[in-house]
CSV table of N, CA and C in Angstrom, one decimal:
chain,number,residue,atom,x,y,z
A,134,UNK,N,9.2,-33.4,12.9
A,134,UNK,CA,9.2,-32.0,13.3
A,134,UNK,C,8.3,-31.2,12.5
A,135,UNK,N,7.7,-31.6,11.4
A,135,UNK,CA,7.1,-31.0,10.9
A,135,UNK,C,5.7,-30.9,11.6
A,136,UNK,N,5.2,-31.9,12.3
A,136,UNK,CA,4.4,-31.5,13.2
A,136,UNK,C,4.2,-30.4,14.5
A,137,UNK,N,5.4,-29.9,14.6
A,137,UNK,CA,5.6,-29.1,15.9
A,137,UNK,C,5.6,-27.8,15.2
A,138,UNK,N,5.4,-27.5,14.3
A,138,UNK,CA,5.6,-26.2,13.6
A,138,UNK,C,4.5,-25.2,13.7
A,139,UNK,N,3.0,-25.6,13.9
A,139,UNK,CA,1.3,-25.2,14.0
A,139,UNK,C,1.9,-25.1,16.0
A,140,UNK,N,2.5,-25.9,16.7
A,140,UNK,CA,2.6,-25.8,17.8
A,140,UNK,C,3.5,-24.5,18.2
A,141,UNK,N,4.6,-24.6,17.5
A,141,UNK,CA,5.4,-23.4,18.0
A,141,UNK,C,4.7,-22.1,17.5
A,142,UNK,N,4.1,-22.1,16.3
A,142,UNK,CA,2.9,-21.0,16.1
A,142,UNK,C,2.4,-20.8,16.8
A,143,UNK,N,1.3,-21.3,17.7
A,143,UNK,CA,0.7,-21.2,18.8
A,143,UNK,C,1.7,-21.0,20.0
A,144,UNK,N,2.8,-21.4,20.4
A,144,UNK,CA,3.3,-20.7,21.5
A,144,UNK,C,3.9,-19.4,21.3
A,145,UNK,N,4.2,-19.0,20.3
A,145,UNK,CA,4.2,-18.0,19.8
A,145,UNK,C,3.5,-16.9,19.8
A,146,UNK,N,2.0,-16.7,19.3
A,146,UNK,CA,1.0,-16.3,19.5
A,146,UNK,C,0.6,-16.3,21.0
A,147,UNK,N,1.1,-16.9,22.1
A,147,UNK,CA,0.5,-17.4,23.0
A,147,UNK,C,1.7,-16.9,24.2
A,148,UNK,N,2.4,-16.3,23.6
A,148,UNK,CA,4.1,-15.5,24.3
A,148,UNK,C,3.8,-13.9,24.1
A,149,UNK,N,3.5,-13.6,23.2
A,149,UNK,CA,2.8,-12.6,22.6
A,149,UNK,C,1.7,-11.7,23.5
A,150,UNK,N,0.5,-12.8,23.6
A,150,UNK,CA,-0.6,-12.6,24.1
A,150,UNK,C,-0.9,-12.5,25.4
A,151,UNK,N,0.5,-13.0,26.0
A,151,UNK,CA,0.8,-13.2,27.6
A,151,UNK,C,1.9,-12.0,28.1
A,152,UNK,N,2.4,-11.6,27.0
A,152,UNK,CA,2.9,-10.2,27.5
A,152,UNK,C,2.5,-9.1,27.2
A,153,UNK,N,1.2,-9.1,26.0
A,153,UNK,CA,0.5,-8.1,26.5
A,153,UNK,C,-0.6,-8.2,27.7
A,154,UNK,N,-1.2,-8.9,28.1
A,154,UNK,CA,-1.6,-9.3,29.2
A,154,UNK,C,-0.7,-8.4,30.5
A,155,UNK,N,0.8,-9.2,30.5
A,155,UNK,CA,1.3,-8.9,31.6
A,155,UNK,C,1.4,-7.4,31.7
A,156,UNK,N,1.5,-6.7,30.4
A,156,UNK,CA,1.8,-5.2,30.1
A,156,UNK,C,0.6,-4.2,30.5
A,157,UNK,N,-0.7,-5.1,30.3
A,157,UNK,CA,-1.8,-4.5,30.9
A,157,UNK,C,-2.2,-4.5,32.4
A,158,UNK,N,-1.7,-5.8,32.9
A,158,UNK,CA,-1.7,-6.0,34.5
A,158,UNK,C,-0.5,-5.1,35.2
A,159,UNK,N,0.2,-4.5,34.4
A,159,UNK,CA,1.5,-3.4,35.4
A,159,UNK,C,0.7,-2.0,35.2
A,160,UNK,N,0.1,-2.2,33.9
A,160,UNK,CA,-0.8,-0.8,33.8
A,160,UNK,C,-1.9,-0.5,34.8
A,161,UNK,N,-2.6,-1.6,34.8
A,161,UNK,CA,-3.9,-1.2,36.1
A,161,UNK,C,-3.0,-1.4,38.0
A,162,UNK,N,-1.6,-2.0,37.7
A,162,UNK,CA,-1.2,-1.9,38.9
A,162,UNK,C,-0.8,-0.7,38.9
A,163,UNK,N,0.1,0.2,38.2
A,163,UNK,CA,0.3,1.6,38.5
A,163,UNK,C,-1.0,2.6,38.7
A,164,UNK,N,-1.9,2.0,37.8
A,164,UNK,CA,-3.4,3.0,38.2
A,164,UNK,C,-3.7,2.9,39.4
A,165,UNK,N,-3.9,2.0,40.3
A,165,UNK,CA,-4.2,1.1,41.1
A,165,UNK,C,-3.5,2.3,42.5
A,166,UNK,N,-2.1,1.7,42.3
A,166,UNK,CA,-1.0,3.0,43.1
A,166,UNK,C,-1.2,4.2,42.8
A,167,UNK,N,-1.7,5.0,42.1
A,167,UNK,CA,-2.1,6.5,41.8
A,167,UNK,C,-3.2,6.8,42.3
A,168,UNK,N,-4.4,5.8,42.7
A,168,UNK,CA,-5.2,5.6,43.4
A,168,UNK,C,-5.5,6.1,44.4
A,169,UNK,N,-4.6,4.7,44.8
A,169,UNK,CA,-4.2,4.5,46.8
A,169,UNK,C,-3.5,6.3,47.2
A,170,UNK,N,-2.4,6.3,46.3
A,170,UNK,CA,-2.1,7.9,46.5
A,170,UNK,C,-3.1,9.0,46.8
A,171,UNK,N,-3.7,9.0,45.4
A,171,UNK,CA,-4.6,10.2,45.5
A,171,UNK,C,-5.5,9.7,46.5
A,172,UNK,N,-6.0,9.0,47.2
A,172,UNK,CA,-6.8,8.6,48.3
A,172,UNK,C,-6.3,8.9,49.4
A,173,UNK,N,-5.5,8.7,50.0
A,173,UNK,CA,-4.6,9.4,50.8
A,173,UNK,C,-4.3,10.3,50.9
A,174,UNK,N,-3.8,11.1,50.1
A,174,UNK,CA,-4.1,12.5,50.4
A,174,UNK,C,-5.2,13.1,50.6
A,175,UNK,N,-6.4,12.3,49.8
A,175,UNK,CA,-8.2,13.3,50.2
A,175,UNK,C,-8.6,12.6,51.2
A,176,UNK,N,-8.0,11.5,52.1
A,176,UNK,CA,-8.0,11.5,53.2
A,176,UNK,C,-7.2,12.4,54.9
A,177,UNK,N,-6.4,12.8,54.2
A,177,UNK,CA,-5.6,13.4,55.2
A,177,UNK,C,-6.2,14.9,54.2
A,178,UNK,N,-6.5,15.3,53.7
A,178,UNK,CA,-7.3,16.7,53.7
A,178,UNK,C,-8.5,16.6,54.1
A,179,UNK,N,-8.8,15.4,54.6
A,179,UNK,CA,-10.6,15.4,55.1
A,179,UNK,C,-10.2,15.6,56.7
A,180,UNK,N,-9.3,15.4,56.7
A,180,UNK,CA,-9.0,14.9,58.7
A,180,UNK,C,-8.5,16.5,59.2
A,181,UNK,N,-7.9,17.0,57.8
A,181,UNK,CA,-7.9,18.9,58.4
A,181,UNK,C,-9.0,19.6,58.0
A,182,UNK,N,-10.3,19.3,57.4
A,182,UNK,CA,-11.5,20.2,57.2
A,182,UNK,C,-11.8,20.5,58.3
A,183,UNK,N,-12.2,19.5,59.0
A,183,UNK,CA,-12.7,20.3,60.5
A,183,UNK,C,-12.3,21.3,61.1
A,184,UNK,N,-10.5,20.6,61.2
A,184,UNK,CA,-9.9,22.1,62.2
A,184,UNK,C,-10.1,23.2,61.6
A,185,UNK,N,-10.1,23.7,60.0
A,185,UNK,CA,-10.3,24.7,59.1
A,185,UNK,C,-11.8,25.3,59.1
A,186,UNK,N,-12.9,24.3,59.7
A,186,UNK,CA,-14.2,25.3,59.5
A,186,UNK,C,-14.3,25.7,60.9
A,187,UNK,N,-13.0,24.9,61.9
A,187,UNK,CA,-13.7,25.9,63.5
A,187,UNK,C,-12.7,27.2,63.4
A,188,UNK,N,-11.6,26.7,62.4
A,188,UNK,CA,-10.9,28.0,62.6
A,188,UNK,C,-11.4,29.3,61.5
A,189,UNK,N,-12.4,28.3,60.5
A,189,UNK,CA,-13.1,29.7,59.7
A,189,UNK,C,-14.1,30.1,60.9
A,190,UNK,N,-15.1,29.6,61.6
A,190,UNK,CA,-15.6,29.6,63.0
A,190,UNK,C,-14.9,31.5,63.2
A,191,UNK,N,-14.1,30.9,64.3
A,191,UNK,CA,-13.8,31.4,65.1
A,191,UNK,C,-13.0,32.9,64.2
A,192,UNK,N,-12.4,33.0,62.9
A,192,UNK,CA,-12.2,33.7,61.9
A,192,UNK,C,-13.4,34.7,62.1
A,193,UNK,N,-14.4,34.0,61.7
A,193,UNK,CA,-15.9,35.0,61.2
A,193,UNK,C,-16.1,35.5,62.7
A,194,UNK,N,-16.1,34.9,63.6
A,194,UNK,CA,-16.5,35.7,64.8
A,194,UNK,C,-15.7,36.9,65.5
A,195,UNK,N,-13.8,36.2,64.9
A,195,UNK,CA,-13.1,37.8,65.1
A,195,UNK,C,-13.6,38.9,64.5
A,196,UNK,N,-13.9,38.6,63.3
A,196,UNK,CA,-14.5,39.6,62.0
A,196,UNK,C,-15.7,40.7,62.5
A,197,UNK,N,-16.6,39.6,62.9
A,197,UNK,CA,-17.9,40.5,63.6
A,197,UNK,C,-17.3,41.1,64.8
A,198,UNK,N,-16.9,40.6,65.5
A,198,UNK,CA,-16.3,41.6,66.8
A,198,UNK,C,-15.6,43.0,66.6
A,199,UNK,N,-14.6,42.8,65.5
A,199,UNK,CA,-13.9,43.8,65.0
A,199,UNK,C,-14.9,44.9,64.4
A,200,UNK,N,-16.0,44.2,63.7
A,200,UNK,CA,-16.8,45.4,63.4
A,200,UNK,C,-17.3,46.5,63.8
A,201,UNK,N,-18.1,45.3,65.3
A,201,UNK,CA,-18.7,45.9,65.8
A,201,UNK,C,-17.7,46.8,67.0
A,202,UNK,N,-16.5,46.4,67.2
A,202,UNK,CA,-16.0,47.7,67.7
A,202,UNK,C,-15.6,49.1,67.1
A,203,UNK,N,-15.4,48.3,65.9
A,203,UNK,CA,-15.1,50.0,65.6
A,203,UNK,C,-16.2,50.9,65.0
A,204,UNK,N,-17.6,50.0,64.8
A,204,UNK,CA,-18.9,51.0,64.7
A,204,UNK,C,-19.2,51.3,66.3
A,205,UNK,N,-18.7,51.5,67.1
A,205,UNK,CA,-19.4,51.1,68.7
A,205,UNK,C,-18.7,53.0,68.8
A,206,UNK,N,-17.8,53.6,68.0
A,206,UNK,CA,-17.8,55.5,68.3
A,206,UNK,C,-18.1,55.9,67.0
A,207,UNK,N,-18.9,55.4,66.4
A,207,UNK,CA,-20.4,56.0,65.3
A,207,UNK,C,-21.5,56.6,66.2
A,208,UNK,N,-21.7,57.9,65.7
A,208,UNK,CA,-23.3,58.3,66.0
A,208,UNK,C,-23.9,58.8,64.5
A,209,UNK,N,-25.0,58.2,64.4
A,209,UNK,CA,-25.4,59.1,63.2
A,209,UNK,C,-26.1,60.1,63.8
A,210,UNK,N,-26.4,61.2,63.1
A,210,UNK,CA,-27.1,62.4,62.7
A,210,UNK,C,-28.4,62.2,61.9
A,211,UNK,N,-29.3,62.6,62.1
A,211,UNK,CA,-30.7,62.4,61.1
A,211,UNK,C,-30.8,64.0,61.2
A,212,UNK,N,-31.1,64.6,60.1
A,212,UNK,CA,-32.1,65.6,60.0
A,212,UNK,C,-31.8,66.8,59.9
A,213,UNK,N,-30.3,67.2,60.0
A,213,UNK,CA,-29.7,67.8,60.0
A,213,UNK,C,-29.2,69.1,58.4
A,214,UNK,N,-29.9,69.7,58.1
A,214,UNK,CA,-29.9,70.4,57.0
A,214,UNK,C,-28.4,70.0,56.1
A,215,UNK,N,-28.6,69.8,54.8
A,215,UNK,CA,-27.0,70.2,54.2
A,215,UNK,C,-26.9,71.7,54.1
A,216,UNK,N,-25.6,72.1,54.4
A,216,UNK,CA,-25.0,73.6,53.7
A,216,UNK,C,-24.5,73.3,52.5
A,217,UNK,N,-23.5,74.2,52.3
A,217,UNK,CA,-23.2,74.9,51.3
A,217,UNK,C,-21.9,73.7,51.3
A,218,UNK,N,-21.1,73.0,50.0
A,218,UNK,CA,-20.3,72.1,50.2
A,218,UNK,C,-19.2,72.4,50.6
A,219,UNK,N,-18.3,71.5,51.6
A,219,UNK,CA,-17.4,72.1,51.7
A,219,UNK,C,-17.1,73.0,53.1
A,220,UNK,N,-18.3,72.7,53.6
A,220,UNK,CA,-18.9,73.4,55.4
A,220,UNK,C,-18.1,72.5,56.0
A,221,UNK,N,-17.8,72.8,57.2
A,221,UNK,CA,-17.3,72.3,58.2
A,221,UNK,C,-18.0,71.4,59.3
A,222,UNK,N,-18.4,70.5,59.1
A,222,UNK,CA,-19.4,69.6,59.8
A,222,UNK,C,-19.1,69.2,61.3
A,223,UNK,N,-17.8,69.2,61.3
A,223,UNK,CA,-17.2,69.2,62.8
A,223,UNK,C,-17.1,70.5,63.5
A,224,UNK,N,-17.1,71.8,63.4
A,224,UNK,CA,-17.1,73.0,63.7
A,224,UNK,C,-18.8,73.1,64.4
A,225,UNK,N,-19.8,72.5,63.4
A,225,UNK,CA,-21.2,72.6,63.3
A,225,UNK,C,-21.6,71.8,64.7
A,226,UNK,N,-21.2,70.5,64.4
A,226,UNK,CA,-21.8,69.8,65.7
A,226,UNK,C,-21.2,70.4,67.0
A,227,UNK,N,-20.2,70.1,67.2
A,227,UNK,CA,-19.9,71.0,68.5
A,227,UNK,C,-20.6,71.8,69.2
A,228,UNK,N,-20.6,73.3,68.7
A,228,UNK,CA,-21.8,73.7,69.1
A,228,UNK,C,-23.3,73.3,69.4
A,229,UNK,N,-23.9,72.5,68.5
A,229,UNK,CA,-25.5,72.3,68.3
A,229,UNK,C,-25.4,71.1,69.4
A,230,UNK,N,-24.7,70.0,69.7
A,230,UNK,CA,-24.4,69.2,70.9
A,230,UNK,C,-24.4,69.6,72.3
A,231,UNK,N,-23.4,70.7,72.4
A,231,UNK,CA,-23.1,71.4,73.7
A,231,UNK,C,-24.7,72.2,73.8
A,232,UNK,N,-24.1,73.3,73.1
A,232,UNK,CA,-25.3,74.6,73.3
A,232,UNK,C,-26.8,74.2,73.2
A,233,UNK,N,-27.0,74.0,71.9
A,233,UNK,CA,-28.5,73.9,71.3
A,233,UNK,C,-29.2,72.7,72.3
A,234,UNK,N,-28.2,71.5,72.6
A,234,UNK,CA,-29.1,70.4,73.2
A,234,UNK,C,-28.9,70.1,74.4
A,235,UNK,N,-28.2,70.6,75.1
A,235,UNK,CA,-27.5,70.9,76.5
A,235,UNK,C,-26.8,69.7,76.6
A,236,UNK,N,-26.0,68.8,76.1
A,236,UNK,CA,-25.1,67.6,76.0
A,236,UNK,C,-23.7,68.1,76.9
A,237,UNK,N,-23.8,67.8,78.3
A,237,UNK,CA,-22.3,68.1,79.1
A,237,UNK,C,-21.8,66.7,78.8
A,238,UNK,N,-20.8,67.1,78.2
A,238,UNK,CA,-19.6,66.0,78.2
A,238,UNK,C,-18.3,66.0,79.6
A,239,UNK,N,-18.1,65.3,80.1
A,239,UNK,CA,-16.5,65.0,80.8
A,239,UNK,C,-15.3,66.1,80.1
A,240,UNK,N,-15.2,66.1,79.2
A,240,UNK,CA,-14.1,65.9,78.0
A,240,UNK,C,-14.7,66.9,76.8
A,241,UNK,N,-14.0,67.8,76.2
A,241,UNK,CA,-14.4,68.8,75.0
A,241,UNK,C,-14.0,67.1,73.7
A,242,UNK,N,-15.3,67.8,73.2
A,242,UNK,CA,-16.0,67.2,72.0
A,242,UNK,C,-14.5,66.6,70.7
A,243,UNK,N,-13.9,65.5,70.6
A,243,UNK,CA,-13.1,64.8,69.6
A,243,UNK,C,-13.2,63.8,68.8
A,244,UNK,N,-13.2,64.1,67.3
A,244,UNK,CA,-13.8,63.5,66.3
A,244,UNK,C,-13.1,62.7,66.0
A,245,UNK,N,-12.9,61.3,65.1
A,245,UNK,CA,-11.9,60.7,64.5
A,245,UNK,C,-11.8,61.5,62.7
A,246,UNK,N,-13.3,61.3,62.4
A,246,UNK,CA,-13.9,62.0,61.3
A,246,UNK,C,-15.5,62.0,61.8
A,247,UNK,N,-15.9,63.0,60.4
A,247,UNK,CA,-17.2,63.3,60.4
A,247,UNK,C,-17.5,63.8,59.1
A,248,UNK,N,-18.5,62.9,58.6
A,248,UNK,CA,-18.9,62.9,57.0
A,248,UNK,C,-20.5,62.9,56.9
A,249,UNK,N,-21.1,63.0,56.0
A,249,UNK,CA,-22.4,62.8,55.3
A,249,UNK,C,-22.0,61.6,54.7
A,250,UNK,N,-23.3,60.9,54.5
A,250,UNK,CA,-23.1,59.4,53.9
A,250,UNK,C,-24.6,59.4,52.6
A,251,UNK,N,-24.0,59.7,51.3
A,251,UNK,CA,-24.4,59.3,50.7
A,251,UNK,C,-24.3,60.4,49.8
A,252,UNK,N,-25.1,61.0,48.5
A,252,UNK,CA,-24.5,61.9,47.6
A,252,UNK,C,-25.5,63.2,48.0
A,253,UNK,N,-24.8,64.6,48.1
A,253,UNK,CA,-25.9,65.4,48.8
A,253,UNK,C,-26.8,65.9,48.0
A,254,UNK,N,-27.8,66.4,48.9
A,254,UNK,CA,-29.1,66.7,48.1
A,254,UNK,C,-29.3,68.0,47.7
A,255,UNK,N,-30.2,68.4,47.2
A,255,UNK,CA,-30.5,70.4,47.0
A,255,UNK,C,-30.4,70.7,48.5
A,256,UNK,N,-30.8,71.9,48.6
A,256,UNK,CA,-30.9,72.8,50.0
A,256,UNK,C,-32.6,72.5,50.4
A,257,UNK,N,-32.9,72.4,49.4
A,257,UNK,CA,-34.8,72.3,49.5
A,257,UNK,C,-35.1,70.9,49.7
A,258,UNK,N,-34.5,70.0,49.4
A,258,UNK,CA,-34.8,68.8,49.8
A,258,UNK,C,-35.0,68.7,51.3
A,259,UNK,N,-36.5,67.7,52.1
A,259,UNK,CA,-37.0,67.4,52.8
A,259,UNK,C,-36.2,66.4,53.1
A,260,UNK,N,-35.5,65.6,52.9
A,260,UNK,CA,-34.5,64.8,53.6
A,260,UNK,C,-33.0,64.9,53.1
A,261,UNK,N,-32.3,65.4,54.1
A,261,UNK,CA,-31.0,65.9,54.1
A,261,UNK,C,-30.6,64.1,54.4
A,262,UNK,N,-28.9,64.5,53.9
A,262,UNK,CA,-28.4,63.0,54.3
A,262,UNK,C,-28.0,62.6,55.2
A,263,UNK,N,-27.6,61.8,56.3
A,263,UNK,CA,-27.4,61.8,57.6
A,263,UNK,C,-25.9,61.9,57.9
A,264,UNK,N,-25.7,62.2,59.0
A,264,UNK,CA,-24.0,62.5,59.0
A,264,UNK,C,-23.9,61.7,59.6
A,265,UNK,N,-22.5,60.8,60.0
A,265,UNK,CA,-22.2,59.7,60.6
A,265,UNK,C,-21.1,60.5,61.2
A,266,UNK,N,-20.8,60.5,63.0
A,266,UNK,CA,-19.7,60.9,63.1
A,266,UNK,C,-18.6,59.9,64.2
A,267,UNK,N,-17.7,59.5,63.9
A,267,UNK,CA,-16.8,58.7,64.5
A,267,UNK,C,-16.2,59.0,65.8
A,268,UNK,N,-16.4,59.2,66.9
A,268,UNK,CA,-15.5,60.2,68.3
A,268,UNK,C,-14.2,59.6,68.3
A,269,UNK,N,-13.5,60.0,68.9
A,269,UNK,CA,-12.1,60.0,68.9
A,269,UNK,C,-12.4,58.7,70.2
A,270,UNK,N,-13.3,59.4,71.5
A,270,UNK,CA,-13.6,58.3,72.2
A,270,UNK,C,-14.9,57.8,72.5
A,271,UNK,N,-15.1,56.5,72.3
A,271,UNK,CA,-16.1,55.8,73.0
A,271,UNK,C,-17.2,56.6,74.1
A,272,UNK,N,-16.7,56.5,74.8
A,272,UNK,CA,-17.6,56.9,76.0
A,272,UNK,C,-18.0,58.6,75.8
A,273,UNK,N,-17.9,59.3,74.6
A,273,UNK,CA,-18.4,60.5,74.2
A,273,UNK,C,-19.7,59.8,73.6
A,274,UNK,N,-19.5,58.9,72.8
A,274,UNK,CA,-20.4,59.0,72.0
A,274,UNK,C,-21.5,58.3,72.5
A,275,UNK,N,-20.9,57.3,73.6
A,275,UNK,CA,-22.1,57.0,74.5
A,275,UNK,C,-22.9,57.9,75.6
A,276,UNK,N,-21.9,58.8,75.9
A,276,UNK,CA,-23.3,60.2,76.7
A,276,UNK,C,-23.7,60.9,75.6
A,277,UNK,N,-23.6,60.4,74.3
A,277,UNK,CA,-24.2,61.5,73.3
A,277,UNK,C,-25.7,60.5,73.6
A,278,UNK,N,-25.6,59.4,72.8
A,278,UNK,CA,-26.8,58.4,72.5
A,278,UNK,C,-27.9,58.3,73.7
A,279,UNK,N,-26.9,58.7,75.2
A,279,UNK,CA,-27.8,58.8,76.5
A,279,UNK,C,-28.3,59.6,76.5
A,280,UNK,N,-27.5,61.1,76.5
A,280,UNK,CA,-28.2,62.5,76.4
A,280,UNK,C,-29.5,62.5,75.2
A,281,UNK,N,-29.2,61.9,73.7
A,281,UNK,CA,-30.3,62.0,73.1
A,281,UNK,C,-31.5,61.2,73.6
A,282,UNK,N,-31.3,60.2,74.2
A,282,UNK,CA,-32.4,59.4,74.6
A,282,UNK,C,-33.5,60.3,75.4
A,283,UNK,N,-32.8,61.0,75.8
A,283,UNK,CA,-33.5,61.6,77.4
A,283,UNK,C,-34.1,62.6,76.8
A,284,UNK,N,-33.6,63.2,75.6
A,284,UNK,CA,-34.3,64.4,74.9
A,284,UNK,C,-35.4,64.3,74.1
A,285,UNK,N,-36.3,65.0,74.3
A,285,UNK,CA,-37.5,64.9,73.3
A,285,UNK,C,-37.2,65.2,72.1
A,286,UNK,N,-36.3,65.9,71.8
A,286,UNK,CA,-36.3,67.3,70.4
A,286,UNK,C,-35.2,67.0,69.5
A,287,UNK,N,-34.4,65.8,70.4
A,287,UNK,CA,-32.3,65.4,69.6
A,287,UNK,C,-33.0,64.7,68.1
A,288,UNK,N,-32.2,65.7,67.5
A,288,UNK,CA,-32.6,66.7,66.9
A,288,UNK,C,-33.7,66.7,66.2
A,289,UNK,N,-34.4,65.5,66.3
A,289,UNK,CA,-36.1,65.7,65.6
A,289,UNK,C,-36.5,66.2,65.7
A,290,UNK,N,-37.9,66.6,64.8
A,290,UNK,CA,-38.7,67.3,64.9
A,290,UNK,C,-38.3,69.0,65.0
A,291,UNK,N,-37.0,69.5,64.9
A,291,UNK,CA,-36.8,70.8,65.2
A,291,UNK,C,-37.3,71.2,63.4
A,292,UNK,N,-37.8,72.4,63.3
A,292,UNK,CA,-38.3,73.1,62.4
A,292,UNK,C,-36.8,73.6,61.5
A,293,UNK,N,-37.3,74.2,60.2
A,293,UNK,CA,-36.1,74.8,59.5
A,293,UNK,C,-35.7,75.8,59.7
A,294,UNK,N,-36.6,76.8,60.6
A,294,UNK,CA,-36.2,77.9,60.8
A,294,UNK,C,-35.7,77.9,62.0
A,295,UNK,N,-35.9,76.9,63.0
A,295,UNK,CA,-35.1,76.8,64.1
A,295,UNK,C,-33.3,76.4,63.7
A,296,UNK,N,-33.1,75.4,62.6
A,296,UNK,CA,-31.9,75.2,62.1
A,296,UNK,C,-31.3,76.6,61.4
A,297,UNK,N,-32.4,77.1,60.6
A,297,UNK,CA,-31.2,78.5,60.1
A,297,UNK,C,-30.8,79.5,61.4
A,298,UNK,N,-31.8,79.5,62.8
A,298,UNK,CA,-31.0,80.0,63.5
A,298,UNK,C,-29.7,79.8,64.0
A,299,UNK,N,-29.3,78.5,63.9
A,299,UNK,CA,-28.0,77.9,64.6
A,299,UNK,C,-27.0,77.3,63.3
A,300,UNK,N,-27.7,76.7,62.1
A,300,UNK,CA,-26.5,76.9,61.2
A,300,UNK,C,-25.4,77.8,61.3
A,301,UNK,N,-24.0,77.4,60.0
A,301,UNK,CA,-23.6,78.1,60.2
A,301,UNK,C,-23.6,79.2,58.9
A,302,UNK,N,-23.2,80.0,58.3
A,302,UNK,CA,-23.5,80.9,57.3
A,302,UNK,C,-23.3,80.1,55.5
């Protein structure tokens, strides 16, 4: 028996060596299944990308539509002198639309709002800021854009002493 002793050492060593072995082969097998997992899932998130860039698609194109409707009762104004802050810009156009440019409307003149766009200038400044005005309806501000078309003078080129005649005080 004395001979079997260097033997059972070696199976020993060799019992040892075979379970860590086996301890490493359960290791790369659970890697292995976290894998397959995570693979699976960035496969079934690849199979909904598509439907998600036609529905960003179709997203971005509600977006633009929506824009462009609600800029579609914008007119801007060019040229139009600043007053005094705090004027009534809606009071102003009315008149200078109807009267000054002969614009018949269907319907008396309705604003949603009506602003200047941008920070105002002196009284002396050569370029006043443009007013943007929003109509309550569409189809005003489309016989405005017609009526200006047809006019030589909406409102360009009118002089400043023609504007202090119809400003308002």
């Amino acid at each position: 028996m004395r001979d079997l002793g260097p033997i059972h050492t070696s199976l020993l060593d060799f019992t040892v060596a075979s379970s860590s072995i086996h301890a490493d082969i359960a290791g790369f097998r659970d890697t292995a299944n976290a894998l397959d997992q995570h693979l699976i899932a960035v496969e079934d998130q690849e199979a909904v990308l598509p439907d998600q860039e036609a529905e960003l698609r179709a997203l971005r194109a509600k977006i633009t539509n929506l824009e462009d409707r609600s800029r579609r009762d914008n007119v801007r104004f060019f040229g139009i002198p600043e007053h005094k802050k705090g004027s009534d810009i809606k009071s102003f156009l009315k008149p200078l639309l109807s009267d000054r440019f002969g614009i018949e409307l269907s319907s008396p003149l309705e604003f949603q709002r009506v602003h200047r766009i941008g920070p105002l200038h002196k009284a002396t400044s050569d370029k006043p800021c443009p007013i943007i005005a929003c109509f309550l309806r569409h189809e005003q501000a489309h016989q405005i854009i017609s009526a200006a078309k047809c006019k030589a003078r909406f409102p360009w080129g009118v002089t400043r002493s023609e504007w202090q005649q119809i400003s308002p005080n």
